[in-house]
Coordinates of C-alpha atoms in Angstrom, one line a residue:
X1 CA -38.0 3.1 -10.6
X2 CA -37.2 3.7 -14.2
X3 CA -40.1 4.7 -16.4
X4 CA -40.4 4.8 -20.2
X5 CA -41.8 8.0 -21.6
X6 CA -44.8 7.9 -23.8
X7 CA -44.4 9.5 -27.3
X8 CA -46.3 12.6 -26.2
X9 CA -43.6 13.2 -23.5
X10 CA -40.7 12.8 -25.8
X11 CA -38.6 16.0 -26.2
X12 CA -39.1 17.7 -29.6
X13 CA -35.5 17.1 -30.7
X14 CA -35.6 13.4 -29.9
X15 CA -37.2 11.3 -32.7
X16 CA -37.4 8.0 -30.8
X17 CA -39.4 5.9 -31.3
X18 CA -41.2 7.3 -34.3
X19 CA -38.3 8.2 -36.6
X20 CA -36.6 5.9 -39.2
X21 CA -34.5 3.6 -36.9
X22 CA -32.0 3.0 -39.6
X23 CA -30.7 6.6 -39.5
X24 CA -29.8 8.1 -36.2
X25 CA -27.6 10.8 -34.8
X26 CA -24.5 9.6 -33.0
X27 CA -26.0 10.8 -29.7
X28 CA -29.1 8.8 -30.2
X29 CA -27.2 5.7 -31.4
X30 CA -25.1 5.8 -28.2
X31 CA -28.1 6.1 -25.9
X32 CA -29.9 3.4 -27.9
X33 CA -26.9 1.1 -27.5
X34 CA -26.7 1.7 -23.8
X35 CA -30.4 1.0 -23.3
X36 CA -30.1 -2.2 -25.3
X37 CA -27.6 -3.4 -22.7
X38 CA -29.9 -2.7 -19.9
X39 CA -28.5 0.7 -18.7
X40 CA -31.2 2.6 -16.8
X41 CA -29.0 5.2 -15.0
X42 CA -26.1 7.3 -15.9
X43 CA -23.9 9.8 -14.0
X44 CA -22.4 12.9 -15.5
X45 CA -22.4 16.6 -16.2
X46 CA -23.8 18.2 -19.4
X47 CA -21.5 20.4 -21.4
X48 CA -21.5 22.3 -24.7
X49 CA -20.2 19.2 -26.6
X50 CA -22.3 16.4 -25.2
X51 CA -25.8 17.9 -25.3
X52 CA -26.9 15.6 -28.2
X53 CA -26.3 12.6 -25.8
X54 CA -28.4 14.3 -23.1
X55 CA -31.2 15.0 -25.5
X56 CA -32.0 11.3 -25.8
X57 CA -31.6 9.9 -22.3
X58 CA -35.1 10.4 -21.1
X59 CA -36.7 8.9 -24.3
X60 CA -34.7 5.7 -23.8
X61 CA -35.6 5.4 -20.1
X62 CA -32.1 6.3 -18.8
X63 CA -32.3 8.3 -15.5
X64 CA -29.5 10.7 -14.7
X65 CA -27.7 11.8 -11.6
X66 CA -25.6 15.0 -11.9
X67 CA -22.7 15.2 -9.5
X68 CA -20.8 18.5 -9.1
X69 CA -17.5 17.3 -10.5
X70 CA -16.6 14.6 -13.1
X71 CA -14.4 12.8 -10.6
X72 CA -17.5 12.5 -8.4
X73 CA -19.5 11.1 -11.4
X74 CA -16.8 8.5 -11.9
X75 CA -16.8 7.4 -8.2
X76 CA -20.6 7.3 -8.1
X77 CA -20.8 5.2 -11.2
X78 CA -18.1 2.9 -9.8
X79 CA -20.0 2.4 -6.6
X80 CA -23.2 1.8 -8.6
X81 CA -21.5 -1.0 -10.5
X82 CA -20.1 -2.5 -7.3
X83 CA -23.5 -2.8 -5.5
X84 CA -25.6 -3.7 -8.5
X85 CA -23.3 -6.0 -10.3
X86 CA -24.0 -4.2 -13.6
X87 CA -21.7 -1.7 -15.3
X88 CA -21.8 1.9 -14.2
X89 CA -22.0 4.6 -16.9
X90 CA -20.5 8.1 -16.7
X91 CA -20.9 10.8 -19.3
X92 CA -18.4 13.7 -19.6
X93 CA -17.8 16.4 -22.1
X94 CA -14.5 16.9 -23.9
X95 CA -11.0 17.9 -22.6
X96 CA -10.8 18.9 -19.0
X97 CA -14.0 17.0 -18.1
X98 CA -12.6 13.8 -19.4
X99 CA -9.3 14.4 -17.5
X100 CA -11.3 15.1 -14.4
X101 CA -12.7 11.6 -14.4
X102 CA -9.4 9.9 -15.1
X103 CA -8.6 9.3 -11.4
X104 CA -11.9 7.5 -11.0
X105 CA -11.1 5.4 -14.1
X106 CA -7.7 4.5 -12.5
X107 CA -9.5 3.4 -9.3
X108 CA -12.0 1.3 -11.2
X109 CA -9.1 -0.3 -13.1
X110 CA -7.3 -1.1 -9.9
X111 CA -10.4 -2.6 -8.3
X112 CA -11.7 -4.5 -11.3
X113 CA -14.9 -2.4 -11.6
X114 CA -17.0 -2.4 -14.9
X115 CA -17.1 1.4 -15.5
X116 CA -18.0 2.8 -19.0
X117 CA -17.0 6.4 -19.6
X118 CA -18.5 8.0 -22.8
X119 CA -17.4 11.4 -24.1
X120 CA -17.3 13.5 -27.2
X121 CA -14.0 14.0 -29.0
X122 CA -12.6 16.4 -31.6
X123 CA -14.3 16.1 -35.0
X124 CA -13.5 13.3 -37.4
X125 CA -11.3 15.4 -39.6
X126 CA -9.9 17.7 -37.0
X127 CA -6.3 18.5 -37.9
X128 CA -3.5 17.2 -35.7
X129 CA -2.1 20.8 -35.4
X130 CA -3.8 22.8 -32.7
X131 CA -6.6 25.0 -33.9
X132 CA -7.8 26.4 -30.6
X133 CA -11.2 24.6 -30.6
X134 CA -12.9 24.6 -27.3
X135 CA -11.5 21.8 -24.9
X136 CA -9.0 20.8 -27.6
X137 CA -6.3 18.4 -26.4
X138 CA -3.7 16.3 -28.3
X139 CA -5.4 12.9 -27.8
X140 CA -8.2 12.0 -25.4
X141 CA -7.9 8.3 -26.4
X142 CA -4.2 8.2 -25.7
X143 CA -4.8 9.8 -22.3
X144 CA -7.5 7.4 -21.3
X145 CA -5.8 4.3 -22.8
X146 CA -3.2 4.6 -20.1
X147 CA -5.7 4.2 -17.2
X148 CA -8.6 2.2 -18.8
X149 CA -8.7 -1.3 -20.3
X150 CA -9.2 0.3 -23.7
X151 CA -10.2 3.7 -25.2
X152 CA -12.1 3.4 -28.5
X153 CA -12.6 6.4 -30.8
X154 CA -15.4 5.6 -33.3
X155 CA -15.3 6.7 -36.9
X156 CA -19.0 6.3 -37.9
X157 CA -22.4 6.2 -36.3
X158 CA -22.8 2.5 -37.1
X159 CA -19.6 1.8 -35.1
X160 CA -21.0 3.3 -31.9
X161 CA -23.2 0.2 -31.3
X162 CA -20.2 -2.0 -32.0
X163 CA -18.0 -0.1 -29.5
X164 CA -20.6 -0.3 -26.7
X165 CA -21.1 -4.1 -27.4
X166 CA -17.3 -4.5 -27.2
X167 CA -17.2 -2.8 -23.8
X168 CA -20.0 -5.0 -22.4
X169 CA -18.5 -8.1 -23.8
X170 CA -15.3 -7.2 -21.9
X171 CA -17.3 -6.7 -18.7
X172 CA -19.1 -10.0 -19.1
X173 CA -16.3 -12.3 -20.3
X174 CA -13.0 -11.0 -18.9
X175 CA -11.7 -9.4 -15.7
X176 CA -14.1 -6.4 -15.6
X177 CA -12.2 -3.1 -16.0
X178 CA -13.1 0.4 -17.2
X179 CA -13.5 1.3 -20.8
X180 CA -13.8 4.7 -22.6
X181 CA -15.7 5.4 -25.8
X182 CA -15.1 8.7 -27.7
X183 CA -17.5 10.0 -30.3
X184 CA -16.3 12.8 -32.6
X185 CA -18.3 16.0 -32.2
X186 CA -19.6 15.9 -35.8
X187 CA -20.7 12.3 -35.5
X188 CA -22.8 13.1 -32.4
X189 CA -25.0 15.5 -34.4
X190 CA -24.8 13.7 -37.8
X191 CA -27.6 11.4 -39.0
X192 CA -26.2 8.3 -40.6
X193 CA -27.2 4.7 -41.0
X194 CA -26.9 3.2 -37.6
X195 CA -27.6 -0.5 -38.3
X196 CA -29.5 -2.8 -36.1
X197 CA -28.9 -2.6 -32.3
X198 CA -26.1 -4.8 -31.2
X199 CA -25.8 -6.4 -27.8
X200 CA -22.9 -8.3 -26.2
X201 CA -23.4 -12.0 -26.2
X202 CA -24.0 -13.8 -22.9
X203 CA -20.8 -15.3 -21.5
X204 CA -20.6 -18.9 -20.4
X205 CA -18.7 -19.3 -17.1
X206 CA -15.1 -20.4 -17.8
X207 CA -14.1 -23.5 -15.9
X208 CA -10.4 -24.5 -15.4
X209 CA -8.7 -27.6 -16.8
X210 CA -10.3 -30.7 -15.3
X211 CA -6.9 -32.2 -14.3
X212 CA -5.9 -29.1 -12.5
X213 CA -9.3 -29.0 -10.7
X214 CA -8.8 -32.5 -9.5
X215 CA -5.2 -31.8 -8.4
X216 CA -6.4 -28.8 -6.4
X217 CA -9.3 -30.8 -4.8
X218 CA -6.8 -33.5 -3.8
X219 CA -4.6 -31.1 -2.0
X220 CA -7.6 -29.5 -0.2
X221 CA -9.0 -32.9 0.7
X222 CA -5.8 -34.1 2.2
X223 CA -4.9 -30.8 4.0
X224 CA -4.7 -30.8 7.8
X225 CA -4.1 -27.1 8.0
X226 CA -6.1 -25.4 5.1
X227 CA -6.8 -21.7 4.7
X228 CA -8.8 -19.5 2.4
X229 CA -7.9 -16.1 1.2
X230 CA -10.7 -14.2 -0.5
X231 CA -10.4 -11.1 -2.7
X232 CA -13.0 -9.0 -4.6
X233 CA -13.0 -11.6 -7.4
X234 CA -14.7 -14.0 -5.0
X235 CA -17.7 -11.7 -4.5
X236 CA -20.0 -13.7 -6.9
X237 CA -19.1 -17.0 -5.2
X238 CA -20.0 -16.1 -1.6
X239 CA -22.1 -19.3 -1.1
X240 CA -19.4 -21.5 -2.4
X241 CA -16.7 -19.8 -0.2
X242 CA -18.8 -20.4 2.9
X243 CA -19.4 -24.0 1.9
X244 CA -15.7 -24.6 1.5
X245 CA -14.8 -22.8 4.7
X246 CA -17.1 -25.0 6.7
X247 CA -16.5 -28.2 4.7
X248 CA -12.7 -28.0 5.2
X249 CA -12.9 -26.3 8.6
X250 CA -10.6 -23.8 7.0
X251 CA -10.1 -20.3 8.6
X252 CA -10.7 -17.5 6.0
X253 CA -9.0 -14.2 5.7
X254 CA -10.1 -11.5 3.2
X255 CA -8.6 -8.5 1.4
X256 CA -10.3 -5.1 1.5
X257 CA -12.4 -5.8 -1.6
X258 CA -13.3 -9.3 -0.2
X259 CA -14.6 -7.9 3.1
X260 CA -17.6 -9.8 4.5
X261 CA -17.9 -12.3 1.6
X262 CA -18.0 -14.7 4.6
X263 CA -19.8 -13.3 7.6
X264 CA -17.2 -11.6 9.7
X265 CA -18.9 -12.9 12.9
X266 CA -18.4 -16.5 11.7
X267 CA -16.1 -18.4 14.0
X268 CA -13.8 -19.2 11.1
X269 CA -13.5 -15.6 9.8
X270 CA -10.4 -13.6 10.4
X271 CA -12.0 -10.7 8.5
X272 CA -9.7 -8.2 6.7
X273 CA -6.4 -9.3 8.2
X274 CA -4.1 -10.0 5.4
X275 CA -2.0 -7.1 6.5
X276 CA -1.4 -8.6 10.0
X277 CA 2.2 -10.0 10.5
X278 CA 0.7 -12.7 12.8
X279 CA -1.8 -13.7 10.1
X280 CA 0.9 -13.6 7.4
X281 CA 3.2 -15.9 9.4
X282 CA 0.2 -18.2 10.1
X283 CA -0.5 -18.4 6.3
X284 CA 3.0 -19.6 5.5
X285 CA 2.5 -22.6 7.8
X286 CA -0.7 -23.8 6.1
X287 CA -0.3 -27.0 4.0
X288 CA -2.9 -25.8 1.5
X289 CA -4.0 -22.2 0.8
X290 CA -6.9 -21.5 -1.6
X291 CA -6.6 -17.8 -2.8
X292 CA -9.7 -16.7 -4.8
X293 CA -9.9 -13.5 -6.8
X294 CA -7.0 -11.7 -5.2
X295 CA -3.7 -10.3 -6.4
X296 CA -2.1 -10.9 -3.0
X297 CA -0.7 -7.4 -3.6
X298 CA 0.9 -4.8 -1.4
X299 CA -2.3 -2.8 -1.2
X300 CA -3.8 -5.7 0.8
X301 CA -0.7 -7.2 2.5
X302 CA 1.0 -3.9 3.3
X303 CA 4.3 -5.6 2.5
X304 CA 6.1 -5.7 -0.9
X305 CA 6.0 -9.5 -0.9
X306 CA 4.4 -12.1 1.4
X307 CA 6.8 -14.7 3.0
X308 CA 6.9 -17.9 0.9
X309 CA 4.2 -20.4 1.4
X310 CA 5.4 -23.7 2.9
X311 CA 2.3 -25.6 1.5
X312 CA 0.5 -25.6 -1.8
X313 CA -0.9 -22.3 -3.1
X314 CA -4.0 -22.8 -5.2
X315 CA -5.1 -19.6 -7.0
X316 CA -8.5 -19.1 -8.7
X317 CA -8.9 -16.1 -11.0
X318 CA -10.6 -15.1 -14.2
X319 CA -7.3 -13.3 -15.2
X320 CA -4.5 -15.7 -16.0
X321 CA -1.9 -13.1 -15.2
X322 CA -2.9 -13.3 -11.5
X323 CA -1.5 -16.8 -11.3
X324 CA 1.9 -15.1 -10.8
X325 CA 0.9 -11.8 -9.1
X326 CA 2.1 -10.5 -5.8
X327 CA 5.3 -12.5 -5.9
X328 CA 3.3 -15.7 -5.0
X329 CA 3.1 -17.9 -8.1
X330 CA 0.4 -20.6 -8.0
X331 CA 1.3 -24.2 -7.4
X332 CA -2.0 -25.1 -8.9
X333 CA -3.3 -22.3 -11.3
X334 CA -7.1 -22.4 -11.8
X335 CA -8.0 -19.9 -14.4
X336 CA -11.8 -19.5 -14.6
X337 CA -15.0 -18.0 -13.2
X338 CA -14.9 -18.1 -9.4
X339 CA -18.4 -19.4 -8.9
X340 CA -18.1 -22.2 -11.4
X341 CA -14.6 -23.2 -10.2
X342 CA -15.6 -23.3 -6.5
X343 CA -18.8 -25.2 -7.4
X344 CA -16.5 -27.9 -8.7
X345 CA -14.2 -27.8 -5.7
X346 CA -17.1 -28.0 -3.3
X347 CA -18.2 -31.2 -5.1
X348 CA -14.7 -32.7 -5.2
X349 CA -13.9 -32.1 -1.6
X350 CA -17.1 -33.4 0.1
X351 CA -15.1 -36.4 1.4
X352 CA -12.3 -34.1 2.7
X353 CA -10.4 -35.0 5.8
X354 CA -11.5 -31.8 7.4
X355 CA -9.4 -30.1 10.1
X356 CA -10.8 -30.3 13.6
X357 CA -13.4 -27.6 13.7
X358 CA -13.1 -27.0 17.4
X359 CA -9.3 -26.5 17.0
X360 CA -9.9 -24.3 13.9
X361 CA -12.3 -22.1 15.8
X362 CA -9.9 -21.7 18.6
X363 CA -7.0 -21.0 16.3
X364 CA -9.1 -18.3 14.5
X365 CA -10.0 -16.6 17.7
X366 CA -6.4 -16.6 18.9
X367 CA -5.2 -15.1 15.6
X368 CA -7.8 -12.3 15.7
X369 CA -6.6 -11.5 19.2
X370 CA -3.0 -11.5 18.0
X371 CA -4.0 -9.2 15.1
X372 CA -5.7 -6.8 17.5
X373 CA -2.8 -6.8 20.0
X374 CA -0.4 -5.8 17.2
X375 CA -2.4 -2.7 16.3
X376 CA -4.0 -1.9 19.7
X377 CA -2.0 1.2 20.4
X378 CA -2.8 2.7 17.0
X379 CA -6.4 1.5 16.5
X380 CA -7.9 1.5 20.0
X381 CA -9.4 5.0 19.9
X382 CA -11.5 4.2 16.8
X383 CA -13.0 1.0 18.2
X384 CA -15.8 2.5 20.4
X385 CA -17.0 4.7 17.6
X386 CA -16.9 1.8 15.1
X387 CA -19.0 -0.2 17.6
X388 CA -21.5 2.6 17.6
X389 CA -21.6 2.6 13.8
X390 CA -22.0 -1.1 13.6
X391 CA -24.9 -1.1 16.1
X392 CA -26.7 1.4 14.0
X393 CA -26.4 -0.5 10.8
X394 CA -29.1 -2.8 9.2
X395 CA -27.8 -6.2 8.0
X396 CA -27.9 -5.0 4.4
X397 CA -26.3 -1.6 4.9
X398 CA -23.8 -0.2 2.5
X399 CA -20.7 1.5 3.9
X400 CA -18.3 3.5 1.7
X401 CA -14.9 4.6 2.8
X402 CA -12.0 6.8 1.9
X403 CA -8.3 6.2 1.8
X404 CA -8.1 7.5 5.4
X405 CA -6.6 6.2 8.6
X406 CA -10.1 5.8 10.2
X407 CA -10.9 3.4 7.4
X408 CA -7.9 1.3 6.5
X409 CA -6.7 1.1 10.1
X410 CA -10.1 1.3 11.7
X411 CA -13.2 0.2 9.8
X412 CA -11.7 -2.4 7.4
X413 CA -10.4 -4.8 10.1
X414 CA -12.7 -3.7 13.0
X415 CA -16.1 -2.8 11.6
X416 CA -17.6 -6.4 11.4
X417 CA -20.2 -6.9 8.7
X418 CA -22.3 -9.8 7.5
X419 CA -22.6 -11.1 3.9
X420 CA -25.8 -9.0 3.1
X421 CA -23.8 -5.8 3.8
X422 CA -21.3 -4.2 1.4
X423 CA -18.2 -2.2 2.2
X424 CA -16.7 -0.2 -0.7
X425 CA -13.1 0.9 -0.4
X426 CA -10.7 2.5 -2.9
X427 CA -8.0 -0.2 -2.8
X428 CA -4.9 -0.3 -4.9
X429 CA -5.0 3.1 -6.6
X430 CA -5.9 4.6 -3.2
X431 CA -7.7 7.8 -4.4
X432 CA -8.9 10.4 -1.9
X433 CA -12.4 11.7 -2.0
X434 CA -14.0 8.4 -2.9
X435 CA -16.4 7.9 0.0
X436 CA -19.0 10.6 -0.5
X437 CA -19.6 10.3 -4.2
X438 CA -19.5 6.5 -3.9
X439 CA -22.2 6.7 -1.2
X440 CA -24.3 8.8 -3.7
X441 CA -23.9 6.1 -6.3
X442 CA -24.8 3.4 -3.9
X443 CA -27.9 5.3 -2.7
X444 CA -29.0 5.9 -6.3
X445 CA -28.8 2.2 -6.8
X446 CA -30.5 1.1 -3.6
X447 CA -32.5 4.0 -2.1
X448 CA -34.2 1.5 0.3
X449 CA -30.9 0.5 2.0
X450 CA -28.9 2.4 4.6
X451 CA -25.8 4.1 3.2
X452 CA -23.0 5.4 5.4
X453 CA -19.9 7.1 4.1
X454 CA -16.7 7.1 6.3
X455 CA -14.0 9.6 5.6
X456 CA -11.2 11.8 7.1
X457 CA -11.4 15.5 6.8
X458 CA -8.6 15.7 4.3
X459 CA -10.1 13.2 1.9
X460 CA -13.6 14.6 2.3
X461 CA -12.5 18.0 1.0
X462 CA -11.5 16.4 -2.4
X463 CA -15.2 15.9 -3.1
X464 CA -17.1 17.8 -0.4
X465 CA -19.1 19.6 -3.1
X466 CA -21.0 16.4 -3.7
X467 CA -23.0 17.2 -0.5
X468 CA -25.1 19.2 -2.9
X469 CA -25.7 16.2 -5.1
X470 CA -26.6 14.1 -2.0
X471 CA -29.1 16.8 -1.0
X472 CA -30.7 16.7 -4.4
X473 CA -31.4 12.9 -3.9
X474 CA -33.7 13.7 -0.9
X475 CA -32.7 10.4 0.7
X476 CA -31.2 9.6 4.1
X477 CA -27.4 9.4 3.8
X478 CA -25.0 9.6 6.7
X479 CA -21.4 10.9 6.3
X480 CA -19.1 10.3 9.3
X481 CA -15.9 12.3 9.2
X482 CA -13.0 11.6 11.6
X483 CA -11.4 15.1 11.7
X484 CA -7.7 15.2 12.5
X485 CA -7.2 18.6 10.9
X486 CA -5.2 17.6 7.8
X487 CA -3.5 14.5 6.3
X488 CA -2.9 12.3 9.3
X489 CA -1.1 9.5 7.6
X490 CA 1.4 11.7 5.9
X491 CA 1.9 13.7 9.1
X492 CA 2.7 10.5 10.9
X493 CA 5.1 9.4 8.1
X494 CA 6.9 12.7 8.2
X495 CA 7.4 12.4 12.0
X496 CA 8.6 8.9 11.6
X497 CA 11.3 10.1 9.2
X498 CA 12.3 12.7 11.7
X499 CA 11.0 15.5 9.5
X500 CA 9.1 18.5 10.6
X501 CA 5.5 18.2 9.4
X502 CA 5.0 20.3 6.3
X503 CA 1.7 21.1 4.4
X504 CA -0.2 18.4 6.3
X505 CA -1.8 20.5 9.0
X506 CA -5.0 22.3 8.1
X507 CA -7.1 24.8 9.9
X508 CA -10.2 23.0 11.2
X509 CA -13.2 23.7 9.0
X510 CA -16.8 23.9 10.4
X511 CA -17.9 20.9 8.3
X512 CA -21.4 20.7 9.9
X513 CA -22.1 24.3 8.9
X514 CA -20.8 23.5 5.4
X515 CA -23.2 20.6 5.2
X516 CA -26.1 22.8 6.1
X517 CA -25.0 25.3 3.5
X518 CA -25.3 22.6 0.9
X519 CA -28.8 21.7 2.0
X520 CA -28.1 18.9 4.5
X521 CA -27.7 18.6 8.2
X522 CA -24.6 18.7 10.4
X523 CA -23.6 17.5 13.8
X524 CA -20.6 16.9 16.0
X525 CA -20.1 13.7 18.0
X526 CA -17.3 13.8 20.6
X527 CA -18.3 10.4 22.2
X528 CA -19.6 7.1 20.9
X529 CA -22.9 7.8 22.5
X530 CA -23.3 11.1 20.7
X531 CA -22.3 9.3 17.4
X532 CA -25.0 6.6 18.0
X533 CA -27.6 9.3 18.6
X534 CA -26.6 11.3 15.6
X535 CA -26.6 8.3 13.3
X536 CA -30.0 7.2 14.5
X537 CA -31.4 10.5 13.3
X538 CA -29.3 10.7 10.1
X539 CA -30.5 7.3 8.9
X540 CA -34.1 8.4 9.0
X541 CA -33.8 12.0 7.8
X542 CA -34.3 12.5 4.0
X543 CA -31.2 14.5 3.4
X544 CA -27.4 14.1 3.9
X545 CA -26.2 14.4 7.4
X546 CA -22.5 15.1 8.1
X547 CA -21.3 14.0 11.5
X548 CA -17.9 15.1 12.6
X549 CA -15.9 13.1 15.1
X550 CA -13.0 15.4 16.3
X551 CA -9.7 13.6 16.8
X552 CA -6.6 14.7 18.8
X553 CA -3.7 15.7 16.5
X554 CA -0.9 16.0 19.0

């Protein structure tokens, strides 16, 4: 719980709330602006150049989590945003620290996550020619502008509040994507007129053109073979998605980011199956496909372009550019907020000539069986372990995953979850090392909920130092690592090319011992039964527990 400090507890160097509010340092102006937008937690690492920001966090009620690497701070803030629905905030210092977080910014951009990164920058009048100042680089804003939605370098203390309001306006009114705000070093410490606090205006839900809504509703009403495809952009419209699925007797398939928007045990749910050739072929035969909040991109379909749809493709997205994405242009483009748009479609299709629900249920079951048969030789060995994980999870558990075989082949399609649960996956950009710091961010947001991280040994070691951060939380957090002694996916691709594996085989590390060295617990589970037992203990032990599942590598 966030608490506001009383004046007596305010650090000596922080004037809030007794000082003249019209003149603030840049550091205080930033923290004041964040607090005005409801920020109560930030992730980051203090450094020589950002101490003026840190000096004001406590006075404005902003709690702080300190990962061991800036990339971990970015992933933790990303996950915090995903599970709370509010922007995640990460604080870095200059130069290398900002570049360290760039991969996490790229991941947030790919997955439409509202992540705000704030950093110091070189002084206002710093010469363009190199001077050798600590952490100096040619242009931080140019570097971040290429991975974020925007990078804003302020030129006065008064502009700081404007920049923060701009970022939150983006998060609220457009496709949410990461933003970076840079504050020159001299402005962080300078006291200048700050102006009144500014806040982003509330955004009214955007609703598509009425004529297009009616056209889409007519196609859905008349469809005999409808289908729904749900991406991450449908997350805020879960109730409406379920209503349309049942109202139209339409089977529903999701992308990785849309996982479990509709209960994956529902008889009309195909789960995460957009990559299945059988499901892709089935989609092309539908007379109406409603795709909500998805790019229909290669990262979800695993093919460069889906086969052409024979029926009408209706796309719903807040981003107009997505009407043409993935090589599948919309026949009916509905640009607007998913919840508001689907509300209208639910009303307009109440008199739909629904498909036969018995036939639709049977068709869904047959498709799931076909999907499983396609991948059975590859995926079968993960299934008993995934069943053990599922049986240990509460209905509202949060699972984070890495760009690892056990996750995209295993857990995404086969670990069935309900709508109260969340599954966080680094789709699109496909970074390694996401699962552990993301689990920390999720646990910081919801300490009362179960959190389980799934990873491979290769991906884990991109961010394994965050076990120390997890230990500092003093909360139960389970980390399940499927250990194939290296980079299994790349090893398999090399073999498929006829190449001898190179630089993909690693000596097996004693990861349970490493977890204990960081202040947690460690275990090895060679069977599903051993995994179930270890998880049962891990989810009630107030420290991170790393559980290794050794895999054959031959």
